[in-house]
Short mmCIF file of C-alpha atoms in Angstrom, two decimals:
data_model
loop_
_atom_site.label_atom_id
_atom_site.label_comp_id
_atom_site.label_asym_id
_atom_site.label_seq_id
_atom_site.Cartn_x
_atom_site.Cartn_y
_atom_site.Cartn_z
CA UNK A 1 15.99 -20.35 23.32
CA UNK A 2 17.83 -17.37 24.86
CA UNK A 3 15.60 -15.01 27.29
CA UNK A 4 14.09 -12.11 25.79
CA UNK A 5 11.36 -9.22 26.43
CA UNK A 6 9.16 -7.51 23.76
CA UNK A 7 7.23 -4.56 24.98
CA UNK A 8 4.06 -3.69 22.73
CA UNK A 9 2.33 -0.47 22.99
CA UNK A 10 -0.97 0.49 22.07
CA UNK A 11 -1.77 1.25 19.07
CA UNK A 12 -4.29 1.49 16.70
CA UNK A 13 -3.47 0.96 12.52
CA UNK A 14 -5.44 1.54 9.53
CA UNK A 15 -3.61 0.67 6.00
CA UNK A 16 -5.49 0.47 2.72
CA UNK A 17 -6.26 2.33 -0.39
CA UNK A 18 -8.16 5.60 0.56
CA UNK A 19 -8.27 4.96 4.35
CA UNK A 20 -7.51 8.61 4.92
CA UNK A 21 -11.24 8.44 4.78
CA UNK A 22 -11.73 7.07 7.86
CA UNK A 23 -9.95 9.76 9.85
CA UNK A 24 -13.44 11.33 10.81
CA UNK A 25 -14.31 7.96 12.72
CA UNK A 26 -11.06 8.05 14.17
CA UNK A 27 -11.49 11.61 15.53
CA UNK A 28 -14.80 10.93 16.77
CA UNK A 29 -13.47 7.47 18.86
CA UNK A 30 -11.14 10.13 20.50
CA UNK A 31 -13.39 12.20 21.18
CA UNK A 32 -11.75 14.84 19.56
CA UNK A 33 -13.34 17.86 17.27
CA UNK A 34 -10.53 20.45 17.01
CA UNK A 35 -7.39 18.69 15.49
CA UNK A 36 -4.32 20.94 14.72
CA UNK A 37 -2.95 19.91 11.08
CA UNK A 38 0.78 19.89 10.97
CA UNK A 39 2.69 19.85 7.54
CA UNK A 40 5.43 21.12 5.58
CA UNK A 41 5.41 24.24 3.88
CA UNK A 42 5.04 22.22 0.46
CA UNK A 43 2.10 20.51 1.37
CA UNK A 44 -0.28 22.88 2.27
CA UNK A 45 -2.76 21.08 0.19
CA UNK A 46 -3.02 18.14 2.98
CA UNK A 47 -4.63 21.05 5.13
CA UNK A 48 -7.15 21.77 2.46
CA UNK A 49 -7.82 18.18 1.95
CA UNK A 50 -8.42 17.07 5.67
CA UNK A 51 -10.69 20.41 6.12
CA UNK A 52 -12.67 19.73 3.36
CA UNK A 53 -12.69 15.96 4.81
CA UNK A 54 -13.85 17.00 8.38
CA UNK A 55 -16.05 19.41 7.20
CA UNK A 56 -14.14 22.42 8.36
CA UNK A 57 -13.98 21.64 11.66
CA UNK A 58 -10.43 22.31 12.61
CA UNK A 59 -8.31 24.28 15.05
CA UNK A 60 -6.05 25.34 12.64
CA UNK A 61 -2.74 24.54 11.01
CA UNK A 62 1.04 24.74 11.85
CA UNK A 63 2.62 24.44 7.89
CA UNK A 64 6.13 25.07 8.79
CA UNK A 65 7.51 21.36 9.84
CA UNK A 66 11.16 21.78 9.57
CA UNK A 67 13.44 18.81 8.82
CA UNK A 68 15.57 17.56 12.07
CA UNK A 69 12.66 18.99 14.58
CA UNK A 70 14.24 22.55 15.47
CA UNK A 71 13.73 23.28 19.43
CA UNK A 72 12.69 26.81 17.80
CA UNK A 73 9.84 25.38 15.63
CA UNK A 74 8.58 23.18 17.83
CA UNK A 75 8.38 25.85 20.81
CA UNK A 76 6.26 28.39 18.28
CA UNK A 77 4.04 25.47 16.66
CA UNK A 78 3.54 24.67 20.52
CA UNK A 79 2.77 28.49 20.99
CA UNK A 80 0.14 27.95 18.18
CA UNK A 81 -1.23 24.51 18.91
CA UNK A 82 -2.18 26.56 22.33
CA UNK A 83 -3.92 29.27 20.77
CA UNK A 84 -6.07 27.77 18.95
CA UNK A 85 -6.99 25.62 21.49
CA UNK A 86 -6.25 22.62 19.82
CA UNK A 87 -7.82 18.73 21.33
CA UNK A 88 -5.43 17.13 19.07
CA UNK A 89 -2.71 16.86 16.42
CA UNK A 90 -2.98 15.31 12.91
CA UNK A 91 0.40 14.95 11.23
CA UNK A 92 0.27 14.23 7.63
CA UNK A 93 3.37 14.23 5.38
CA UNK A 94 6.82 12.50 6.20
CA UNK A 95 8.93 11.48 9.19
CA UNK A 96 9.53 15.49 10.29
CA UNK A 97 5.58 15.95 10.24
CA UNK A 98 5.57 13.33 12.94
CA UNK A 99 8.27 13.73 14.98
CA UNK A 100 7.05 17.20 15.36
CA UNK A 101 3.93 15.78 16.18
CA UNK A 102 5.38 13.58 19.10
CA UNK A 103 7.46 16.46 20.07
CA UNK A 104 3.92 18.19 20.58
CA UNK A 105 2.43 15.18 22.11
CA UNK A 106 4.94 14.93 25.04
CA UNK A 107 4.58 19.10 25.95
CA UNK A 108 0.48 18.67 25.36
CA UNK A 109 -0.57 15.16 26.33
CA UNK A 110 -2.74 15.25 23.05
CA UNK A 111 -3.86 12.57 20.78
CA UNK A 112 -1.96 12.59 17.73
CA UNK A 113 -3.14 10.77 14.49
CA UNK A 114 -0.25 10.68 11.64
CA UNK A 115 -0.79 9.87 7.66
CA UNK A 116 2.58 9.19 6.52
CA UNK A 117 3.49 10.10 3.36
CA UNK A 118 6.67 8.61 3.03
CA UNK A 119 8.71 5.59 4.62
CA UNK A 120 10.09 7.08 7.33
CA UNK A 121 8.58 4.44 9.80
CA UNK A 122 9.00 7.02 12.60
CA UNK A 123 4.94 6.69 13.18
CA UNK A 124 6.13 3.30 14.77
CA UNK A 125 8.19 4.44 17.52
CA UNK A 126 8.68 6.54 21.11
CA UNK A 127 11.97 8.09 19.71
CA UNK A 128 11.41 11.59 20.01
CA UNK A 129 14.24 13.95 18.46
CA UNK A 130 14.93 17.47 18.52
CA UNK A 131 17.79 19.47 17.32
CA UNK A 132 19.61 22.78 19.33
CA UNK A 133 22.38 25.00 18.58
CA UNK A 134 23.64 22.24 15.67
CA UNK A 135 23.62 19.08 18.27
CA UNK A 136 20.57 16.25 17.11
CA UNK A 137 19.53 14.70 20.65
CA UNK A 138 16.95 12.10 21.03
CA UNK A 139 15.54 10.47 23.64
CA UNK A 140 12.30 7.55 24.40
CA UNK A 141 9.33 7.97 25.45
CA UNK A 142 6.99 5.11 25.35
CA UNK A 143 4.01 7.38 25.55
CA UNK A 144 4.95 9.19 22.43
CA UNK A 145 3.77 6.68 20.03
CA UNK A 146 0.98 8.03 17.86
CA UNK A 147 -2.56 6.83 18.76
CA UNK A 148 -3.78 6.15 15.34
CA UNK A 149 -1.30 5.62 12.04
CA UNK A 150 -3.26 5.78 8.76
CA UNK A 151 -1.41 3.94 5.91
CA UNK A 152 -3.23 5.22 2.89
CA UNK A 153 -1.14 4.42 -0.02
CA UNK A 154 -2.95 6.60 -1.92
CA UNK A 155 -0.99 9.67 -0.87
CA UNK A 156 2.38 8.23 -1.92
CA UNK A 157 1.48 8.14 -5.40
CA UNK A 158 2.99 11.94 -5.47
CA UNK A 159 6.09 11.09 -4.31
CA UNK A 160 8.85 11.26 -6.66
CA UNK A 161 11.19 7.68 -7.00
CA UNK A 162 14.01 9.34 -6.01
CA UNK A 163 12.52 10.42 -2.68
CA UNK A 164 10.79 7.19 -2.70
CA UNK A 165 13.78 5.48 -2.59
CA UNK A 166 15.89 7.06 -0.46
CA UNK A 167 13.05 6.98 2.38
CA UNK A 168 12.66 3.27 1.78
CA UNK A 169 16.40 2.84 2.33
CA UNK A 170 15.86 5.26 5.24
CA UNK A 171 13.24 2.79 6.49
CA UNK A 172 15.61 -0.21 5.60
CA UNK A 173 18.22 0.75 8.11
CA UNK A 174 16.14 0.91 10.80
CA UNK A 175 15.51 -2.96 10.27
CA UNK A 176 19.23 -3.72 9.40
CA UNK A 177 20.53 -2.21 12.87
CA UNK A 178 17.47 -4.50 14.31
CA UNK A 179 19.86 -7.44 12.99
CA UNK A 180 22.39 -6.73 15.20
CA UNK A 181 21.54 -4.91 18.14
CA UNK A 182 22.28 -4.90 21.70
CA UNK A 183 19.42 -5.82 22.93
CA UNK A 184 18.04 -7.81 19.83
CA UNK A 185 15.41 -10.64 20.46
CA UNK A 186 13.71 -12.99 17.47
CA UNK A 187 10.50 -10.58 17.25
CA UNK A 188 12.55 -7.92 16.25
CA UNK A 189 14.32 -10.03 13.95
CA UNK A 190 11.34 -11.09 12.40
CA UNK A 191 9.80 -7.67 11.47
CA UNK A 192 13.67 -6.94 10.18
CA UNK A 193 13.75 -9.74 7.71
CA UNK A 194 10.24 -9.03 6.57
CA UNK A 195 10.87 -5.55 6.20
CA UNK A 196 14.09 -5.77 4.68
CA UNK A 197 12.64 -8.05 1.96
CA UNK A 198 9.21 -5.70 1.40
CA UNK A 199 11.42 -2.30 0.54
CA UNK A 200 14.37 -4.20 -1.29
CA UNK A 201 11.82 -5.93 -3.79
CA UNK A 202 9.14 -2.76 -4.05
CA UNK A 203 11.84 0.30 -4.21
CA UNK A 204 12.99 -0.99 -7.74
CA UNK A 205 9.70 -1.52 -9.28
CA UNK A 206 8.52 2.19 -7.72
CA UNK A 207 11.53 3.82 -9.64
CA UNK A 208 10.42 1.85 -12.55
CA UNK A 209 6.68 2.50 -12.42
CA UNK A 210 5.64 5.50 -9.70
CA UNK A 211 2.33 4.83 -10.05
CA UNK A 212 2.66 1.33 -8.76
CA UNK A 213 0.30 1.09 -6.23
CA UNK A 214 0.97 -2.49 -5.25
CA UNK A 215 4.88 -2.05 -4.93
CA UNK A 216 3.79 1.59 -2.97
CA UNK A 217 1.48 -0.68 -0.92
CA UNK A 218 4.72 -3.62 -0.08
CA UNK A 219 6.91 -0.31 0.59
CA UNK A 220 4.72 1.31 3.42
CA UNK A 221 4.26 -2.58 4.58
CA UNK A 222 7.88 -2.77 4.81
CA UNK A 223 8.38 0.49 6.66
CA UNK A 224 5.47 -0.46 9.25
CA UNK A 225 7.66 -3.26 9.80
CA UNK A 226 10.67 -1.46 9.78
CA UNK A 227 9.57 1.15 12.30
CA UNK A 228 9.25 -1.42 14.32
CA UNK A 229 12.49 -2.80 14.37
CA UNK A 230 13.57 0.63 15.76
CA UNK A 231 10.59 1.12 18.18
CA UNK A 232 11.83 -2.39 19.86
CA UNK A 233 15.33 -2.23 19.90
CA UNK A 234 18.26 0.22 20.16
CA UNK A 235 20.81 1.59 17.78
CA UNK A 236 24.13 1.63 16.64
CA UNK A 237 26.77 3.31 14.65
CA UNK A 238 24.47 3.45 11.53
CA UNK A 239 21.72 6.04 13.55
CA UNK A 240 24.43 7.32 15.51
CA UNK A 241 26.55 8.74 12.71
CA UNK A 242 23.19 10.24 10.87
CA UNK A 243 22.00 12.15 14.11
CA UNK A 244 25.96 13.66 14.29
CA UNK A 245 25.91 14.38 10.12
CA UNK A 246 21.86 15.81 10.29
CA UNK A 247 22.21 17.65 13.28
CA UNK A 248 25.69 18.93 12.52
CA UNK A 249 25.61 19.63 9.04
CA UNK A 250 21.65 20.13 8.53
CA UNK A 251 22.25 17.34 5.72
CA UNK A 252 18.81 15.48 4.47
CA UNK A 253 17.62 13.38 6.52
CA UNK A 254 16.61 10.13 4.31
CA UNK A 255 19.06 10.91 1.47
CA UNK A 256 21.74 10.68 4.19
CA UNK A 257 20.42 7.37 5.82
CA UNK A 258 20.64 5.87 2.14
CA UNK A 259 24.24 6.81 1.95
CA UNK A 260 25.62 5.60 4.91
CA UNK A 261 23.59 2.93 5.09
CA UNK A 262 26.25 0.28 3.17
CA UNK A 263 28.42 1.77 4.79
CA UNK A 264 28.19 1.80 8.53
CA UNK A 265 27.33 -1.82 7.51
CA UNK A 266 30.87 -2.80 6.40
CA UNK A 267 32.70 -1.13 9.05
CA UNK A 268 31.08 -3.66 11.23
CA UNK A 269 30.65 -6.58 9.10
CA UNK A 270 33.63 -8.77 10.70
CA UNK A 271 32.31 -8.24 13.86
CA UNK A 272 28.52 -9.43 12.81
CA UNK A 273 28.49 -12.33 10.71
CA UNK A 274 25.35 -13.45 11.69
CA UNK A 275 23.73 -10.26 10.55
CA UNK A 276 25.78 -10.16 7.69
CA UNK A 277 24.35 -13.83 6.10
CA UNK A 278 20.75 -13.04 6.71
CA UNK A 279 20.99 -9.97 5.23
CA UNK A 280 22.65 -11.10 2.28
CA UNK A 281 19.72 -14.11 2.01
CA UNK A 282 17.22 -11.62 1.57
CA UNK A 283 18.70 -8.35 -0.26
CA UNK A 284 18.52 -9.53 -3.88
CA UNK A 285 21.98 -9.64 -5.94
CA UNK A 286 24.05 -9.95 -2.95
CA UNK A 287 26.01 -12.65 -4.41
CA UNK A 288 26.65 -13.73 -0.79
CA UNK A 289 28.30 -10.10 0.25
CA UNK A 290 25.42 -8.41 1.72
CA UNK A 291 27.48 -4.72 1.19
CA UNK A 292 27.75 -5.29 -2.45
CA UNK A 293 23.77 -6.14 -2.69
CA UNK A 294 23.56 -2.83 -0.37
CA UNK A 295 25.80 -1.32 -3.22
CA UNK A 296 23.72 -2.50 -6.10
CA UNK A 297 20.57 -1.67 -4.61
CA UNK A 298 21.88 1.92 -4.53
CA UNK A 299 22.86 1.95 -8.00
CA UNK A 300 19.68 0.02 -9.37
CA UNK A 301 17.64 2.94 -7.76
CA UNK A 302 19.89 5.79 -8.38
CA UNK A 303 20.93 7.13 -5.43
CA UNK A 304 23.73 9.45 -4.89
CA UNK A 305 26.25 7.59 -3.46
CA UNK A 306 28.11 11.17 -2.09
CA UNK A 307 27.80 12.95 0.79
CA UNK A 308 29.45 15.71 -1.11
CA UNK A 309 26.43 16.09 -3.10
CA UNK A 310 24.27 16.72 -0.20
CA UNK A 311 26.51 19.81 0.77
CA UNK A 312 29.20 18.31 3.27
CA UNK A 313 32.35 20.01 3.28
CA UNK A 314 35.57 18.05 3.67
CA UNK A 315 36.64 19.74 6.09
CA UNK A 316 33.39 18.46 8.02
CA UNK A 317 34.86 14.79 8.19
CA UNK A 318 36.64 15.58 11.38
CA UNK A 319 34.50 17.71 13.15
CA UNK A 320 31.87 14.56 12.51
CA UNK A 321 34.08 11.97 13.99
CA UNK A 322 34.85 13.96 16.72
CA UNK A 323 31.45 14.60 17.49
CA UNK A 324 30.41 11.06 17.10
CA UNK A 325 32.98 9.89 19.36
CA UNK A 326 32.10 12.62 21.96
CA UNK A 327 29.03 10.66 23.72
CA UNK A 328 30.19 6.73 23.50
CA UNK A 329 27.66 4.58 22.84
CA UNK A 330 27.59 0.64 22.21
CA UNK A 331 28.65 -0.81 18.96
CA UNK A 332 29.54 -4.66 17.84
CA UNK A 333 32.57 -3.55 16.66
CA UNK A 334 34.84 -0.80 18.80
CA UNK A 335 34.83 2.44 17.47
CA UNK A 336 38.04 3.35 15.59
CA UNK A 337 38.81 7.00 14.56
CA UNK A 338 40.98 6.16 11.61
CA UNK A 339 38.55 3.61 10.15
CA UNK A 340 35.40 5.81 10.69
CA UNK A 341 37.12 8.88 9.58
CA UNK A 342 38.14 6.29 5.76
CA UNK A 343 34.48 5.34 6.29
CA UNK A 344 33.32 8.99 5.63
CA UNK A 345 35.71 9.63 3.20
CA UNK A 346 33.95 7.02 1.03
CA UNK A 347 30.87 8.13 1.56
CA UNK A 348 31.63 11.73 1.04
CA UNK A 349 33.69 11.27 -2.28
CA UNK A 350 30.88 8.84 -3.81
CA UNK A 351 32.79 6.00 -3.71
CA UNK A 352 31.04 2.13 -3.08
CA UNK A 353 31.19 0.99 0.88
CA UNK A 354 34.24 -1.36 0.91
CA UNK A 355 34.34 -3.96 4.18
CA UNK A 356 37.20 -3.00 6.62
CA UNK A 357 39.10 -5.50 7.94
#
């Protein structure tokens, strides 16, 4: 067997029906008293919940998470977290409530606790992101993993199937770039395949039946797993091209991951064929093409398959390429203006990803 290394960090999980419970306990093995609740403005009621939960003892709350972690928002929440005098930070909501949270984390030092909401898996890794003057940048920083991650599938009951589905997707590509990448080993492989097989079998039975909680249960599995594909590993064009059309464009983050996703997978197919059987093995309906399952998947859960829906311009399909291609960055297959610029004219017309030879 080829050489590898697999760096684990510290961390400490709780997943189960009504486990949000247990954040008290989780406070107290801190040591901490004063947590600083960070949300989005539309769910204020988490705020409520965890005061009422730790018996009013909080520092306070910062309700205005902002998708793509604005340098802005995170300077005043930082501002805030301050003045209150705040011991640590509990993020509860999606992958923006925690990234804000690690953004916090690496200016403060704090313990931070996160209750996803969603699939995001970004509880999982030291990526910490940040967007300026329309540029995404991210950078890794070990330290920045969360403390404590509280999987309480409980609180994803309230989240619509469409969301559901295109943060499971969001979560799948995170494993599907594990596949392939640079610096892939067999651990990372492992938590892909699992992963990848978790979200492709729960995300159809959650559109089918929301209140599902064992398919809700094998989702946030499969994003743990996921989210950990990307917190041992690097990425490619698939991550690459969402940081340039998020940043850029202010597009959604997970409905934009779900797009591209089939994709940034078929311009490099012929140069990952590997990849490209065990991923058709374990994304049902493939047929043996594991783009067309991709496809299907899409259309089984309906997804938008347009980034013209999501508010990109034409126009924008230059100035995206030309960002992308501004900062090189390793890919399987080299980096072609011509075929990424077709690439993103599929995926902004709507039309199925197509393998390009």
């Amino acid at each position: 067997m080829a050489s590898f290394e697999y760096n684990e960090n510290k961390q400490r999980v709780l997943f189960g029906p009504h486990s949000l419970s247990k954040l008290p306990s989780e406070l107290a093995r801190l040591g901490c008293s004063k947590p600083l609740i960070l949300t989005t403005p539309t769910k204020t009621s988490y705020v409520d919940d965890i005061a009422t939960l730790l018996n009013g003892q909080i520092a306070g709350s910062f309700t205005r998470v902002t998708m793509h972690t604005p340098a802005d928002v995170t300077e005043d929440a930082l501002k805030h977290c301050q003045s209150v005098d705040a011991d640590c930070l509990v993020s509860i909501g999606g992958g923006s409530a925690v990234g804000l949270g690690k953004a916090l984390f690496v200016r403060t030092g704090l313990p931070h606790v996160c209750v996803p909401t969603t699939y995001a898996g970004s509880e999982m890794t030291p990526i910490v992101g940040q967007t300026e003057n329309r540029v995404k940048t991210t950078h890794v920083d070990p330290k920045a993993i969360p403390a404590v991650v509280i999987y309480d599938v409980i609180l994803t009951l309230t989240l619509p199937p469409k969301m559901s589905a295109t943060s499971g997707l969001n979560a799948m590509a995170h494993a599907v770039e594990a596949l392939y990448a640079q610096d892939g080993n067999p651990i990372a492989s492992m938590f892909a395949i699992r992963g990848i097989q978790a979200l492709a079998s729960s995300l159809p039975r959650i559109v089918q039946n929301n209140d599902d909680v064992d398919a809700r249960s094998d989702a946030l599995l499969g994003a743990w797993f996921s989210g950990k594909c990307l917190a041992g590993v690097s990425v490619s064009l698939h991550h690459k091209l969402c940081h340039v059309l998020g940043g850029t464009f202010n597009l959604p983050h997970a409905e934009t991951h779900a797009i591209i996703l089939p994709h940034a997978l078929a311009y490099l197919a012929p140069s990952i064929p590997d990849a490209m059987r065990v991923l058709a093995e374990n994304i049902p309906n493939s047929g043996g093409n594991a783009v067309d399952g991709l496809n299907r998947l899409l259309s089984t859960l309906g997804i938008t398959y347009s980034l013209k829906d999501l508010g990109m311009n034409e126009e924008d399909i230059d100035v995206a390429v030309a960002t992308l291609l501004k900062k090189p960055f390793w890919s399987p297959r080299p980096l072609d203006g011509n075929l990424l610029r077709e690439l993103l004219r599929r995926a902004w017309e709507g039309k199925p990803a197509q393998v390009a030879e």
